[in-house]
Coordinates of C-alpha atoms (C1' of nucleotides) in Angstrom, one line a residue:
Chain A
X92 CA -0.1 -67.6 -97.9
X93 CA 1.0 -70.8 -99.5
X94 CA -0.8 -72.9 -102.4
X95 CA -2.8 -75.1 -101.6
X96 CA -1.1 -78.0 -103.0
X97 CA 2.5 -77.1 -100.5
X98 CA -0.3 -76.8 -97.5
X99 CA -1.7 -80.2 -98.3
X100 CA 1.5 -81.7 -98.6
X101 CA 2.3 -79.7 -95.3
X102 CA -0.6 -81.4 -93.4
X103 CA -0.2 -85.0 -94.7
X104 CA 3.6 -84.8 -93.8
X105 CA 3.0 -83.2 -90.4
X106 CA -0.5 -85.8 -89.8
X107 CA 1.8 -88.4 -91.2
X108 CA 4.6 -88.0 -88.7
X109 CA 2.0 -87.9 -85.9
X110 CA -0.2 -90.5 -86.7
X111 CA 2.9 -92.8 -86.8
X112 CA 4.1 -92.1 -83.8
X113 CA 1.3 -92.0 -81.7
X114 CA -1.6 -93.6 -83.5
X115 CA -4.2 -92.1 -85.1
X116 CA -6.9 -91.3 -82.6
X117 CA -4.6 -90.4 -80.2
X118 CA -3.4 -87.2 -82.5
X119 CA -6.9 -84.7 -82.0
X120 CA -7.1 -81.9 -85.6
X121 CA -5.3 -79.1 -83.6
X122 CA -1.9 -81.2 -82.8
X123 CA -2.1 -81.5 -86.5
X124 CA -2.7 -77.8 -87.1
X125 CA 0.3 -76.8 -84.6
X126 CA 2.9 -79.5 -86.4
X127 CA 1.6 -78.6 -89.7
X128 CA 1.4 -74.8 -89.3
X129 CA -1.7 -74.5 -91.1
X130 CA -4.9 -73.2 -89.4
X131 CA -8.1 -75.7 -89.0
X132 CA -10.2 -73.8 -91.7
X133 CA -7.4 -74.1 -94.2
X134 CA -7.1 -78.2 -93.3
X135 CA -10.6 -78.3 -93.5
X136 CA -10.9 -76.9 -96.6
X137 CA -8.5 -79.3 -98.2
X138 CA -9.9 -82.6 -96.4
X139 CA -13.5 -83.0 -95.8
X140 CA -12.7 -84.8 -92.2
X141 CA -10.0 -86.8 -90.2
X142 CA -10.7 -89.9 -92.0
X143 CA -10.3 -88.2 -95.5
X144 CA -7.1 -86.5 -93.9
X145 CA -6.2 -90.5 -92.6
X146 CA -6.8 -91.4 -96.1
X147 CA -4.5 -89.4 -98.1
X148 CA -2.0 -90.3 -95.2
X149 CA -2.2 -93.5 -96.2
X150 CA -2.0 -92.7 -99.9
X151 CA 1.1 -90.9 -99.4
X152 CA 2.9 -93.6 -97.1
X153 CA 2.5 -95.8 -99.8
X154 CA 4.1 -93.6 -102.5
X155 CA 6.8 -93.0 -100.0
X156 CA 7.1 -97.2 -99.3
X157 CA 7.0 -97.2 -103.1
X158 CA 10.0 -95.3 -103.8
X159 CA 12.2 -96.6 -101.0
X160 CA 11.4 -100.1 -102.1
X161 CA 12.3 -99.0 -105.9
X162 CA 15.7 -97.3 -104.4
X163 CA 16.7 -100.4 -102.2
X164 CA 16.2 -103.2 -105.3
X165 CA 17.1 -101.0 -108.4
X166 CA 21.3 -101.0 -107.6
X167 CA 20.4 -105.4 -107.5
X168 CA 21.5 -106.8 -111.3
X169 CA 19.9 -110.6 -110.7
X170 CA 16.2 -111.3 -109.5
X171 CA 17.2 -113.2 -106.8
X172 CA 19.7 -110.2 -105.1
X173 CA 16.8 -107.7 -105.7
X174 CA 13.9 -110.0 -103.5
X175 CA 16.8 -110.0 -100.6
X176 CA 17.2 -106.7 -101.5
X177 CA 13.5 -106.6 -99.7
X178 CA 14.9 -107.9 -96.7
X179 CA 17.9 -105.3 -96.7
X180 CA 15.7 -102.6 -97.0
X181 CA 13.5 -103.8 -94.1
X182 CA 16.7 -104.3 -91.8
X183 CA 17.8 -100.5 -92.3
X184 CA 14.1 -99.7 -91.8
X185 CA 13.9 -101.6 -88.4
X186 CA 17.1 -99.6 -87.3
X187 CA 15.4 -96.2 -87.3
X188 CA 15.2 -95.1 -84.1
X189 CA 11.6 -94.0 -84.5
X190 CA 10.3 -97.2 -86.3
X191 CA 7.4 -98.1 -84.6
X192 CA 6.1 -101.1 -87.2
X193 CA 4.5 -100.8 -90.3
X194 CA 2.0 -98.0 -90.7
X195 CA -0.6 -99.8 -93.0
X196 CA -1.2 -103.0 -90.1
X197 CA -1.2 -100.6 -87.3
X198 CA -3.7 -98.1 -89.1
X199 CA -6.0 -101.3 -90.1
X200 CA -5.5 -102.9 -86.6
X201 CA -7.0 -99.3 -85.1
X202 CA -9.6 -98.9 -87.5
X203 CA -10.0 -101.0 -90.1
X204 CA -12.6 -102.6 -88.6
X205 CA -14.8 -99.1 -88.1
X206 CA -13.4 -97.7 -91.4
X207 CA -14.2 -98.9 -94.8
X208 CA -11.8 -96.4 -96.3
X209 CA -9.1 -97.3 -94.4
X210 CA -9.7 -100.9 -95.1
X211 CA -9.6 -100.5 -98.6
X212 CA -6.6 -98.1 -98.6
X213 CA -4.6 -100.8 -96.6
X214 CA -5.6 -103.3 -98.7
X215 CA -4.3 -101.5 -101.3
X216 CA -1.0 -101.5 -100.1
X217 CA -0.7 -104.7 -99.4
X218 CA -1.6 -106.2 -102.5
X219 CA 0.6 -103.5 -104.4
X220 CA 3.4 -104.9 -102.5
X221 CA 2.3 -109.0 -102.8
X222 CA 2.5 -107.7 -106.6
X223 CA 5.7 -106.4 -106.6
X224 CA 7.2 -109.5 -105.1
X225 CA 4.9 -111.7 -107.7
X226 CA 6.5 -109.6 -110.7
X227 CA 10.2 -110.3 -109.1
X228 CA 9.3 -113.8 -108.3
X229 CA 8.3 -114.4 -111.7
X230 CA 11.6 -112.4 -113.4
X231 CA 13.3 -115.3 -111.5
X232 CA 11.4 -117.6 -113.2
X233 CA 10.1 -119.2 -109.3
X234 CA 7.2 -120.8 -108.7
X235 CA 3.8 -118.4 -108.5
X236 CA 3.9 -120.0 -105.0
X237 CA 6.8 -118.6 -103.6
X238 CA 6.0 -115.0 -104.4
X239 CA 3.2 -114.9 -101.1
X240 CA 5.5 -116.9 -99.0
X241 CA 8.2 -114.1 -99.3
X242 CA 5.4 -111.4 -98.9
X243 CA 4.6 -113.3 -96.0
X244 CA 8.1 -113.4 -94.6
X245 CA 8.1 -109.4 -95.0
X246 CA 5.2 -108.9 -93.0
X247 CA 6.2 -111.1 -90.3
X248 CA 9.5 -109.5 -89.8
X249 CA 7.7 -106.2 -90.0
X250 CA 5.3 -107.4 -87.2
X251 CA 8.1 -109.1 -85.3
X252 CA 10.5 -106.3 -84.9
X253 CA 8.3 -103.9 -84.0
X254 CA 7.1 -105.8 -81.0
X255 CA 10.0 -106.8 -80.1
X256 CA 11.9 -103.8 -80.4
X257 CA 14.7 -105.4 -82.3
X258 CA 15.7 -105.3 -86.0
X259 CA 16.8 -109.1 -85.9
X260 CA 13.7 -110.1 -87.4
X261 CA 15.1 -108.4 -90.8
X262 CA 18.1 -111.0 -90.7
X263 CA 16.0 -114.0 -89.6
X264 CA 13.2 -113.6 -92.4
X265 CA 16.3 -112.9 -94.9
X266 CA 17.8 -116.5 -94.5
X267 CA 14.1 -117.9 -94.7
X268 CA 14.0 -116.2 -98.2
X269 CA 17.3 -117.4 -99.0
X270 CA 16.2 -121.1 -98.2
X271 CA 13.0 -120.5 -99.6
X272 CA 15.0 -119.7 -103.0
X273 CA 17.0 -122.1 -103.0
X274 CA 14.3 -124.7 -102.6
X275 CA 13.1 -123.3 -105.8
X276 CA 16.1 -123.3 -107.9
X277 CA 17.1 -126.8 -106.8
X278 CA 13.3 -127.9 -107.7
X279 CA 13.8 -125.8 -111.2
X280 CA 17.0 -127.9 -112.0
X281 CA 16.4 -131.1 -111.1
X282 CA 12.7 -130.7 -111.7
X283 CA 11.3 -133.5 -110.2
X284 CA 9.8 -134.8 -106.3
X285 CA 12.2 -135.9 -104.1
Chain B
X46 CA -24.7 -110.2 -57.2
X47 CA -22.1 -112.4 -58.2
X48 CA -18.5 -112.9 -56.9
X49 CA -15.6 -110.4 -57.5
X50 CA -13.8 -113.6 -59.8
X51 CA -16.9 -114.1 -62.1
X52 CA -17.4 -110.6 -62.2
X53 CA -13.9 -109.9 -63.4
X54 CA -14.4 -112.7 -65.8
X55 CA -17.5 -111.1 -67.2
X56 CA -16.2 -107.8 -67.9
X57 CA -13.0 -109.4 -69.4
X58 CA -14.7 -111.6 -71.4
X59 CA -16.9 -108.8 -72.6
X60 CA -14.4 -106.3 -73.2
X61 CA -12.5 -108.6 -75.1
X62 CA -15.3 -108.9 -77.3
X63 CA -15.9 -105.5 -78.2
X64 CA -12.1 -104.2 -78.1
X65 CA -11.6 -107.1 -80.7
X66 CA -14.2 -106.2 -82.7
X67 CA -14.0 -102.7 -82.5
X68 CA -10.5 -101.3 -81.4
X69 CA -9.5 -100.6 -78.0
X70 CA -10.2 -97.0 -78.1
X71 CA -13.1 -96.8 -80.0
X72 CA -14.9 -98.9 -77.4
X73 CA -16.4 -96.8 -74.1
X74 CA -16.8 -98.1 -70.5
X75 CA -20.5 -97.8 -71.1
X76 CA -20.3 -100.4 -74.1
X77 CA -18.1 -102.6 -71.4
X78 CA -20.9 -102.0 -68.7
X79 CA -23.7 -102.8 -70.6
X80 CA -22.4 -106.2 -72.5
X81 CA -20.9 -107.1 -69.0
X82 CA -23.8 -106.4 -67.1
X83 CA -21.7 -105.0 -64.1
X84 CA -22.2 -102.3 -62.9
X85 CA -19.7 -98.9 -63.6
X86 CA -18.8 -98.8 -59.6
X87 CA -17.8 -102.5 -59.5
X88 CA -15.8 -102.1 -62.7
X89 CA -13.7 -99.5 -61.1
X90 CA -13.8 -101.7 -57.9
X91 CA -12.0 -104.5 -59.5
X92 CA -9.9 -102.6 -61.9
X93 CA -8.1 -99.5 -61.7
X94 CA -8.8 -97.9 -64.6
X95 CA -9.4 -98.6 -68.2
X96 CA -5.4 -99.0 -68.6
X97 CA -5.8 -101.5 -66.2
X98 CA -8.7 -103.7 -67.9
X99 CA -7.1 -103.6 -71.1
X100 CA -4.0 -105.3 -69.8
X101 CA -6.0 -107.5 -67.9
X102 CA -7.7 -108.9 -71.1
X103 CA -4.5 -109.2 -73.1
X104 CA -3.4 -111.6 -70.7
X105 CA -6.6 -113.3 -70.9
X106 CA -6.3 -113.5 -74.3
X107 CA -2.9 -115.0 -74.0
X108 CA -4.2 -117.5 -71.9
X109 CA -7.0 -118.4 -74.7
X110 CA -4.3 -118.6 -77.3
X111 CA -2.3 -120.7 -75.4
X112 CA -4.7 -123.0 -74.3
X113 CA -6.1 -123.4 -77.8
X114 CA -2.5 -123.9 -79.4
X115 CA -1.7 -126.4 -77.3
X116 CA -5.1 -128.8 -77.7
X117 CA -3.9 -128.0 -81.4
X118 CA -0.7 -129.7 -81.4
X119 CA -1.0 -132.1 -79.1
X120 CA -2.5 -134.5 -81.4
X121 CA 0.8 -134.7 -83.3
X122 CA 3.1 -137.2 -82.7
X123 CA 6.3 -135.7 -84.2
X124 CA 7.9 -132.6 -83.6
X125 CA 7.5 -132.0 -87.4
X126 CA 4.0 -132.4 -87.1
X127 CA 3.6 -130.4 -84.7
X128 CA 4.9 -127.2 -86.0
X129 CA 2.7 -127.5 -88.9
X130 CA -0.2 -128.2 -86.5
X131 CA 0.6 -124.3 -85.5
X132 CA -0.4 -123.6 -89.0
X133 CA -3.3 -125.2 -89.6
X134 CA -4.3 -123.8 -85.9
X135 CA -4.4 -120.7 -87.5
X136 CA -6.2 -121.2 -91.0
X137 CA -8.9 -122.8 -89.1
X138 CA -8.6 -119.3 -87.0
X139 CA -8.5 -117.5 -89.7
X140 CA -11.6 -118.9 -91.3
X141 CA -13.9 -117.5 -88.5
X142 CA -16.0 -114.7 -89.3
X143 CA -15.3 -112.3 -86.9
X144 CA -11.5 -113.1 -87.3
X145 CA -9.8 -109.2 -87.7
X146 CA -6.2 -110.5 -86.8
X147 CA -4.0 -111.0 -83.9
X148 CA -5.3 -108.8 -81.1
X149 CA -2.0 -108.3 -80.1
X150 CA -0.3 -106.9 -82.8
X151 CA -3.7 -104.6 -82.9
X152 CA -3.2 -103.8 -80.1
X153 CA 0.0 -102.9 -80.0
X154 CA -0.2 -100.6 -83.3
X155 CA -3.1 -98.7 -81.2
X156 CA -1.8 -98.0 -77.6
X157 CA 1.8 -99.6 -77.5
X158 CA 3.8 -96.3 -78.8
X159 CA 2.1 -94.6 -76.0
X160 CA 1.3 -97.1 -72.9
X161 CA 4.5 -99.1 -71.5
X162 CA 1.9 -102.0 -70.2
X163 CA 0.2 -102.3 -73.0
X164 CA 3.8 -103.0 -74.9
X165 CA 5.3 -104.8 -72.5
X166 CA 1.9 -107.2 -72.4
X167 CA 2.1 -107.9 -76.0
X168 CA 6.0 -108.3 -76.0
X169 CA 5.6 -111.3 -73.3
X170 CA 2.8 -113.3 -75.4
X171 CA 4.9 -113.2 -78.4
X172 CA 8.2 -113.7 -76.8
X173 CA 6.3 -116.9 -74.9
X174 CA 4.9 -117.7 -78.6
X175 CA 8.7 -117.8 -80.2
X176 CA 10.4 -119.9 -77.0
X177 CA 7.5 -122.3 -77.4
X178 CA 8.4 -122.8 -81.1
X179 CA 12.1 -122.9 -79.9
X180 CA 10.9 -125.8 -77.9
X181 CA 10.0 -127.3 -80.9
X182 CA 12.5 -127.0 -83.3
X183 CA 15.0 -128.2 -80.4
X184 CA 12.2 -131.3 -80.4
X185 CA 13.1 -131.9 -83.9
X186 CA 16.6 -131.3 -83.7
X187 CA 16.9 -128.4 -85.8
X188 CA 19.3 -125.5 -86.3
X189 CA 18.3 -122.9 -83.7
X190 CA 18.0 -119.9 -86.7
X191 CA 14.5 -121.5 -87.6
X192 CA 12.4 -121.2 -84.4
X193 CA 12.6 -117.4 -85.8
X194 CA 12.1 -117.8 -89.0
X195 CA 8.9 -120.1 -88.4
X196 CA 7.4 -117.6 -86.1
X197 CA 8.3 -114.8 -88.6
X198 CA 5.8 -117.0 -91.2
X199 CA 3.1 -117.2 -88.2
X200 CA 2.9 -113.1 -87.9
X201 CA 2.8 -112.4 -91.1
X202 CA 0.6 -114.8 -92.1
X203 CA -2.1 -113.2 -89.4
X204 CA -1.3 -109.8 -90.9
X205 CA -1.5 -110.5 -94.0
X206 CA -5.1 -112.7 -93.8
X207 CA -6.5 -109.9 -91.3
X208 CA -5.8 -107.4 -94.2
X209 CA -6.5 -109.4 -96.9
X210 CA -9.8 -110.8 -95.7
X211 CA -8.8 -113.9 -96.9
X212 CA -7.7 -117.6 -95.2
X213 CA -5.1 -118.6 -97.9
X214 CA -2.3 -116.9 -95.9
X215 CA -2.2 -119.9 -93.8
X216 CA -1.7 -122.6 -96.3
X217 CA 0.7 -120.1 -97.9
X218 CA 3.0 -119.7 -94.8
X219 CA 1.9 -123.7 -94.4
X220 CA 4.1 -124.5 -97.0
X221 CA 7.2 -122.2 -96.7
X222 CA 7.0 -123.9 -92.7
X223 CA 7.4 -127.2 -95.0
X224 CA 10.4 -126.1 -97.5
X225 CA 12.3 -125.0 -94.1
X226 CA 11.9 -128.0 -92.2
X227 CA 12.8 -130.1 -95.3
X228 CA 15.9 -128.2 -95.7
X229 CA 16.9 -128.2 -92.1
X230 CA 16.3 -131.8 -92.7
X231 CA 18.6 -132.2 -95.3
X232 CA 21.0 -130.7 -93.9
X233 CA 21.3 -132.6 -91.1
X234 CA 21.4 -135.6 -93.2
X235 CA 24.0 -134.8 -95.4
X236 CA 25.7 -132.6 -92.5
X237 CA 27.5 -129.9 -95.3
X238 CA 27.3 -127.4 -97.3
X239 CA 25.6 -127.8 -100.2
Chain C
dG213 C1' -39.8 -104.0 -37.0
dC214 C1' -36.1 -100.7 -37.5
dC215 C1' -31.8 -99.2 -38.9
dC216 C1' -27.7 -99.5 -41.4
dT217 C1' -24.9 -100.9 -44.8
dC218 C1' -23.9 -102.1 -49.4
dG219 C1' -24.4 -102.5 -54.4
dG220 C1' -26.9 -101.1 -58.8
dA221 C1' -28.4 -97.6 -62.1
dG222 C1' -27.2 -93.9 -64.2
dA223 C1' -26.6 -88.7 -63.7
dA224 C1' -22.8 -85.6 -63.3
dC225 C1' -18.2 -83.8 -64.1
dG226 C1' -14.2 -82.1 -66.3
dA227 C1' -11.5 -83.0 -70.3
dT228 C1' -11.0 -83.6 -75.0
dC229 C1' -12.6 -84.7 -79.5
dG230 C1' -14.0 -83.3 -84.5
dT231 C1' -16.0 -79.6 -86.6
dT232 C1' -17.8 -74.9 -87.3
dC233 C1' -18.1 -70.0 -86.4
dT234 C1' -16.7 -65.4 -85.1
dC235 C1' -13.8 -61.8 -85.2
dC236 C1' -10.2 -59.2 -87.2
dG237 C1' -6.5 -57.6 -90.1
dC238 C1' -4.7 -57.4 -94.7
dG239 C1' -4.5 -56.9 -99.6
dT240 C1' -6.9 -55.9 -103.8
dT241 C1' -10.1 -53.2 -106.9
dG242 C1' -12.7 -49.5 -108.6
Chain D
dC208 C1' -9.1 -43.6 -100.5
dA209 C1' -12.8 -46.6 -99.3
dA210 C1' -15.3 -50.8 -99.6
dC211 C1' -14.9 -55.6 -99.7
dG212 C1' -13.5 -60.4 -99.7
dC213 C1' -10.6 -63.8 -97.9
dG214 C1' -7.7 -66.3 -94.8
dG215 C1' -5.7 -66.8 -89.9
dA216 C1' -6.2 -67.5 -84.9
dG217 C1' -8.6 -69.5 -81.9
dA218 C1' -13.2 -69.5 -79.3
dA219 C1' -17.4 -72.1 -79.4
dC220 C1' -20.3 -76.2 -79.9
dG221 C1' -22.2 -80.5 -79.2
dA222 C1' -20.8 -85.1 -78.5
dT223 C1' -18.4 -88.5 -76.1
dC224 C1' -14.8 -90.0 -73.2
dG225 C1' -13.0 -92.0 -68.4
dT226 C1' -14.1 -91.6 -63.9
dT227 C1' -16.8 -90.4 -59.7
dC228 C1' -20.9 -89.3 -57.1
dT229 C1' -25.7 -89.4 -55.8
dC230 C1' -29.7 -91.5 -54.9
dC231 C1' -32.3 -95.5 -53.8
dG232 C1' -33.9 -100.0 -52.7
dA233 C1' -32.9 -104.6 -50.8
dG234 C1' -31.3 -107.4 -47.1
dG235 C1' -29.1 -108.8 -42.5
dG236 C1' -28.2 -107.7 -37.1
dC237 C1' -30.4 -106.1 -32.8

DNA sequence: GCCCTCGGAGAACGATCGTTCTCCGCGTTG
DNA sequence: CAACGCGGAGAACGATCGTTCTCCGAGGGC
């Protein structure tokens, strides 16, 4: 037998993949058994139910999101190059062939509205992420404005090429940040209304 | 009894309700009967199956949204003012109680890896919502890169209120709408590069 | 007035869900 | 070596799903 912390990480990978794929009442506790190769005493053993299992799915995702994000800006010297950096990061994203939108707004469009847990983890997210941007916005010495207007941008393109099926949204939200910077620098130097 | 066209109506109208409210999958045929008041057998008379319903009220939905974006923006006189009419269309949205996001995009995240109809559904309404933005910017004159980038800020700003619970998303993506046009502006004006 | 058809209410059906329980084999301890 | 406890496989359970069927009462044609 394995430890229990490998066989939790086994289920929320496996769970993970599944719930992704095909959303997550769609996925019944013994496709997640079979992927996961861990029997349904064991999983219930380590999560008191699906929507504790959902949770830690969640909770995972976002460490995962976390450290891509942290990869795809870190190699960025200037403020600026690491919030397009965002926007890069989203475009290599949307290119998988198995992207299938962002897991947090589909997961909250399912069940956020039954699910307080979910809610809150989703929330979570999101404002981890709004924070980020805030924290980059601010090295670049923007307006507090722009930082949800970028955030904004992200989760449109997000939205956007998952419905559409096309990673062109990346591209498109990537010259709105661009302009969107600009307009901040230029108001920054000349400092003044029009 | 009632006619089969007011009976459909009903039972759109009602699962709309409850699929918006609750999730698609999360709400039974019973819950459809019973807010519908029509009966199971005339359900299943006037639509084939539950698949069936479901795309039936995403294009009823479409319709709504259409109907109410259009009385939204046809106060406005410019073409400038009318793309911004889009966003305060949707903080006014937005602000309503039982607002829980865009129904497509819910939707979607719920059934669209798995049902074709369901994705294809959602893909027309937001491909009709991008060309009628198109129509738009070519009102104004604008470079054709912004019709994109303008719808980008209308998803994510409906992701990003439904998650966050809050209306501010609106103004936020509001005023990003405003820097873009303002630059597209200038650029035609001045007609170079910076 | 009688029959016949049609639609409404809801029971019934098979499938599947989340969750628990049973059985069995294996490894450990005295 | 024998008794025991623990985990794995999967059957079992009650609930609920989408869908269909049965029963029954109301209303129009002869």
């Amino acid at each position: 037998m394995i430890d229990d912390t490998s066989a939790r990480e086994q289920v929320v990978r496996a769970a993970d993949e599944l719930f992704y794929a095909r959303g997550v009442q769609a996925v019944g506790m013994d496709a997640v058994r079979t992927a996961a190769g861990v029997s349904l005493k064991r999983i219930y053993a380590l999560f008191a139910s699906k929507d504790d299992l959902i949770v830690a799915v969640l909770r995972h995702r976002t460490q995962v999101w976390d450290a891509g994000l942290a990869s795809a800006t870190e190699r960025a010297t200037t403020a600026r190059e690491r919030i397009l950096a965002i926007f890069d990061f989203l475009d290599s994203w949307f290119r998988q062939p198995d992207f299938r939108g962002c897991a947090f707004i589909n997961t909250n469009g399912e069940l956020g509205g039954s699910s307080e847990a979910v809610a809150d983890a989703v929330r979570e997210q999101k404002a981890a992420f709004q924070a980020y941007v805030a924290r980059l916005v601010e090295e670049l010495g923007g307006p507090p404005g722009l930082a949800p207007q970028l955030a904004i941008l992200a989760e449109g393109a997000q939205t956007t090429a998952a419905i559409a099926g096309t990673p062109d949204a990346a591209e498109h939200a990537r010259a709105a940040a661009e302009t969107l910077l600009d307009a901040a620098a230029r108001l920054q130097t000349v400092g003044g209304s029009h």
